[in-house]
Amino acid sequence: DVKVTQSSRYLVKRTGEKVFLECVQDMDHENMFWYRQDPGLGLRLIYFSYDVKMKEKGDIPEGYSVSREKKERFSLILESASTNQTSMYLCASSRSGISTDTQYFGPGTRLTVL
Amino acid sequence: AQKVTQAQTEISVVEKEDVTLDCVYETRDTTYYLFWYKQPPSGELVFLIRRNSFDEQNEISGRYSWNFQKSTSSFNFTITASQVVDSAVYFCALSEYTGGFKTIFGAGTRLFVKA
């Protein structure tokens, strides 16, 4: 079974703090993704990575950056957290370079920025 | 442009009722894939089904069934004899073959199944 883990289930941070969200997958997947989920908006893609050190912006990259130094790990960074970044953050991975491959998700991190 | 519409925001049923969750999509590609995911209260999205655009056969898996109609651009999901454990948010999603790495998700339908 594919296992995608995220470092925290719940996180509370203050405005202006630098926030790191970590995601690890154990199935040697090429692709990794970060989404945010907000009520009524579904999942929106922040960034994705198709290889180590490679990244592409998604639909809402502003205010975020990412890092992928190892194949199994994909980090999402909020350089200076703001209250409008309060959300549920979901990490996913998929097997190969095929865009239509199934994505497998982690349990999510619910981030609150005060 | 690709788009996925789940018009039902919330549905509430009583246990053992059948329920259908609607999904309508827009795409210009002839090759694409459709997905359904379940998100229980624990938060993790669970993959349910992946269907390519060339396979219009309906699929049944236990109490779950999916009806893919290219003529109406719909990929509806039916739960037969619903159970309380089916309570979750369900997402329909679309990936185009030429869409790079993007998967577009619908807004989700929250299903409440009451005992």
PDB file of C-alpha atoms in Angstrom, chain A residues 1-107:
ATOM      1  CA  ASP A   1       0.000   0.000   0.000  1.00  0.00           C
ATOM      2  CA  VAL A   2       1.093   3.523  -0.711  1.00  0.00           C
ATOM      3  CA  LYS A   3       1.860   5.478   2.393  1.00  0.00           C
ATOM      4  CA  VAL A   4       1.968   9.241   2.409  1.00  0.00           C
ATOM      5  CA  THR A   5       2.645  10.862   5.754  1.00  0.00           C
ATOM      6  CA  GLN A   6       2.554  14.492   6.815  1.00  0.00           C
ATOM      7  CA  SER A   7       4.518  15.837   9.743  1.00  0.00           C
ATOM      8  CA  SER A   8       1.625  17.353  11.674  1.00  0.00           C
ATOM      9  CA  ARG A   9      -2.139  16.891  11.754  1.00  0.00           C
ATOM     10  CA  TYR A  10      -2.750  20.252  13.418  1.00  0.00           C
ATOM     11  CA  LEU A  11      -0.569  23.331  13.532  1.00  0.00           C
ATOM     12  CA  VAL A  12      -1.111  26.772  15.015  1.00  0.00           C
ATOM     13  CA  LYS A  13       1.230  29.586  14.001  1.00  0.00           C
ATOM     14  CA  ARG A  14       1.363  33.344  14.333  1.00  0.00           C
ATOM     15  CA  THR A  15       1.254  35.875  11.531  1.00  0.00           C
ATOM     16  CA  GLY A  16       4.709  36.447  10.085  1.00  0.00           C
ATOM     17  CA  GLU A  17       6.169  33.129  11.208  1.00  0.00           C
ATOM     18  CA  LYS A  18       7.973  30.861   8.773  1.00  0.00           C
ATOM     19  CA  VAL A  19       6.132  27.561   8.536  1.00  0.00           C
ATOM     20  CA  PHE A  20       7.376  24.227   7.230  1.00  0.00           C
ATOM     21  CA  LEU A  21       5.018  21.425   6.260  1.00  0.00           C
ATOM     22  CA  GLU A  22       6.689  18.115   5.558  1.00  0.00           C
ATOM     23  CA  CYS A  23       5.456  15.244   3.441  1.00  0.00           C
ATOM     24  CA  VAL A  24       7.043  11.820   2.984  1.00  0.00           C
ATOM     25  CA  GLN A  25       6.006   8.990   0.659  1.00  0.00           C
ATOM     26  CA  ASP A  26       7.370   5.472   0.791  1.00  0.00           C
ATOM     27  CA  MET A  27       6.531   4.139  -2.677  1.00  0.00           C
ATOM     28  CA  ASP A  28       9.314   5.649  -4.780  1.00  0.00           C
ATOM     29  CA  HIS A  29       6.819   7.881  -6.579  1.00  0.00           C
ATOM     30  CA  GLU A  30       8.150  10.392  -9.067  1.00  0.00           C
ATOM     31  CA  ASN A  31       5.521  13.065  -8.565  1.00  0.00           C
ATOM     32  CA  MET A  32       4.531  14.897  -5.421  1.00  0.00           C
ATOM     33  CA  PHE A  33       1.921  17.585  -4.932  1.00  0.00           C
ATOM     34  CA  TRP A  34       0.776  20.153  -2.403  1.00  0.00           C
ATOM     35  CA  TYR A  35      -2.859  21.233  -2.338  1.00  0.00           C
ATOM     36  CA  ARG A  36      -4.889  23.416  -0.076  1.00  0.00           C
ATOM     37  CA  GLN A  37      -8.490  22.604   0.636  1.00  0.00           C
ATOM     38  CA  ASP A  38     -11.039  25.259   1.534  1.00  0.00           C
ATOM     39  CA  PRO A  39     -14.813  24.851   1.942  1.00  0.00           C
ATOM     40  CA  GLY A  40     -16.666  25.224  -1.332  1.00  0.00           C
ATOM     41  CA  LEU A  41     -13.459  25.435  -3.354  1.00  0.00           C
ATOM     42  CA  GLY A  42     -12.358  21.827  -3.439  1.00  0.00           C
ATOM     43  CA  LEU A  43      -8.645  21.177  -3.749  1.00  0.00           C
ATOM     44  CA  ARG A  44      -6.399  23.756  -5.350  1.00  0.00           C
ATOM     45  CA  LEU A  45      -2.882  22.938  -6.470  1.00  0.00           C
ATOM     46  CA  ILE A  46      -0.121  25.029  -4.897  1.00  0.00           C
ATOM     47  CA  TYR A  47       3.002  23.354  -6.280  1.00  0.00           C
ATOM     48  CA  PHE A  48       4.072  20.041  -7.645  1.00  0.00           C
ATOM     49  CA  SER A  49       7.369  18.299  -8.230  1.00  0.00           C
ATOM     50  CA  TYR A  50       8.097  15.704 -10.904  1.00  0.00           C
ATOM     51  CA  ASP A  51      11.649  14.910  -9.813  1.00  0.00           C
ATOM     52  CA  VAL A  52      14.221  15.748  -7.174  1.00  0.00           C
ATOM     53  CA  LYS A  53      14.972  19.468  -7.178  1.00  0.00           C
ATOM     54  CA  MET A  54      12.335  20.026  -9.884  1.00  0.00           C
ATOM     55  CA  LYS A  55       9.177  21.984  -9.186  1.00  0.00           C
ATOM     56  CA  GLU A  56       6.348  23.659 -11.016  1.00  0.00           C
ATOM     57  CA  LYS A  57       3.864  26.243  -9.851  1.00  0.00           C
ATOM     58  CA  GLY A  58       0.278  25.240  -9.553  1.00  0.00           C
ATOM     59  CA  ASP A  59      -2.756  27.494  -9.524  1.00  0.00           C
ATOM     60  CA  ILE A  60      -2.091  29.368  -6.272  1.00  0.00           C
ATOM     61  CA  PRO A  61       1.668  29.512  -5.591  1.00  0.00           C
ATOM     62  CA  GLU A  62       1.767  33.042  -4.164  1.00  0.00           C
ATOM     63  CA  GLY A  63       3.050  33.123  -0.610  1.00  0.00           C
ATOM     64  CA  TYR A  64       4.425  29.579  -0.793  1.00  0.00           C
ATOM     65  CA  SER A  65       7.631  27.862  -1.805  1.00  0.00           C
ATOM     66  CA  VAL A  66       8.650  24.208  -1.911  1.00  0.00           C
ATOM     67  CA  SER A  67      11.701  22.053  -1.588  1.00  0.00           C
ATOM     68  CA  ARG A  68      12.439  18.559  -2.820  1.00  0.00           C
ATOM     69  CA  GLU A  69      15.947  17.492  -1.942  1.00  0.00           C
ATOM     70  CA  LYS A  70      15.162  13.786  -1.758  1.00  0.00           C
ATOM     71  CA  LYS A  71      12.747  11.774  -3.842  1.00  0.00           C
ATOM     72  CA  GLU A  72      10.599  10.720  -0.916  1.00  0.00           C
ATOM     73  CA  ARG A  73      10.259  14.110   0.737  1.00  0.00           C
ATOM     74  CA  PHE A  74       8.446  17.247  -0.385  1.00  0.00           C
ATOM     75  CA  SER A  75       8.271  20.303   1.834  1.00  0.00           C
ATOM     76  CA  LEU A  76       5.907  23.241   1.645  1.00  0.00           C
ATOM     77  CA  ILE A  77       7.180  26.512   3.086  1.00  0.00           C
ATOM     78  CA  LEU A  78       5.172  29.535   4.073  1.00  0.00           C
ATOM     79  CA  GLU A  79       7.809  32.256   4.168  1.00  0.00           C
ATOM     80  CA  SER A  80       5.714  34.634   6.261  1.00  0.00           C
ATOM     81  CA  ALA A  81       2.430  33.122   7.335  1.00  0.00           C
ATOM     82  CA  SER A  82      -0.711  35.190   6.988  1.00  0.00           C
ATOM     83  CA  THR A  83      -4.233  34.636   8.270  1.00  0.00           C
ATOM     84  CA  ASN A  84      -5.522  33.931   4.759  1.00  0.00           C
ATOM     85  CA  GLN A  85      -3.280  30.887   4.675  1.00  0.00           C
ATOM     86  CA  THR A  86      -5.357  29.231   7.369  1.00  0.00           C
ATOM     87  CA  SER A  87      -6.479  26.083   5.617  1.00  0.00           C
ATOM     88  CA  MET A  88      -6.190  22.334   5.285  1.00  0.00           C
ATOM     89  CA  TYR A  89      -3.034  21.334   3.417  1.00  0.00           C
ATOM     90  CA  LEU A  90      -2.914  18.016   1.608  1.00  0.00           C
ATOM     91  CA  CYS A  91       0.130  16.314   0.172  1.00  0.00           C
ATOM     92  CA  ALA A  92      -0.147  13.695  -2.574  1.00  0.00           C
ATOM     93  CA  SER A  93       2.121  11.536  -4.675  1.00  0.00           C
ATOM     94  CA  SER A  94       1.740   9.635  -7.912  1.00  0.00           C
ATOM     95  CA  ARG A  95       3.766   6.936  -9.557  1.00  0.00           C
ATOM     96  CA  SER A  96       5.139   8.289 -12.764  1.00  0.00           C
ATOM     97  CA  GLY A  97       5.380  11.152 -15.194  1.00  0.00           C
ATOM     98  CA  ILE A  98       1.953  10.370 -16.563  1.00  0.00           C
ATOM     99  CA  SER A  99      -0.287  13.253 -15.607  1.00  0.00           C
ATOM    100  CA  THR A 100      -3.336  11.057 -15.417  1.00  0.00           C
ATOM    101  CA  ASP A 101      -1.956   8.625 -12.878  1.00  0.00           C
ATOM    102  CA  THR A 102      -3.762   8.154  -9.588  1.00  0.00           C
ATOM    103  CA  GLN A 103      -2.699  10.426  -6.766  1.00  0.00           C
ATOM    104  CA  TYR A 104      -2.417   9.091  -3.222  1.00  0.00           C
ATOM    105  CA  PHE A 105      -2.971  11.479  -0.369  1.00  0.00           C
ATOM    106  CA  GLY A 106      -1.644  12.021   3.102  1.00  0.00           C
ATOM    107  CA  PRO A 107      -3.912  12.706   6.106  1.00  0.00           C
TER     108      PRO A 107
END
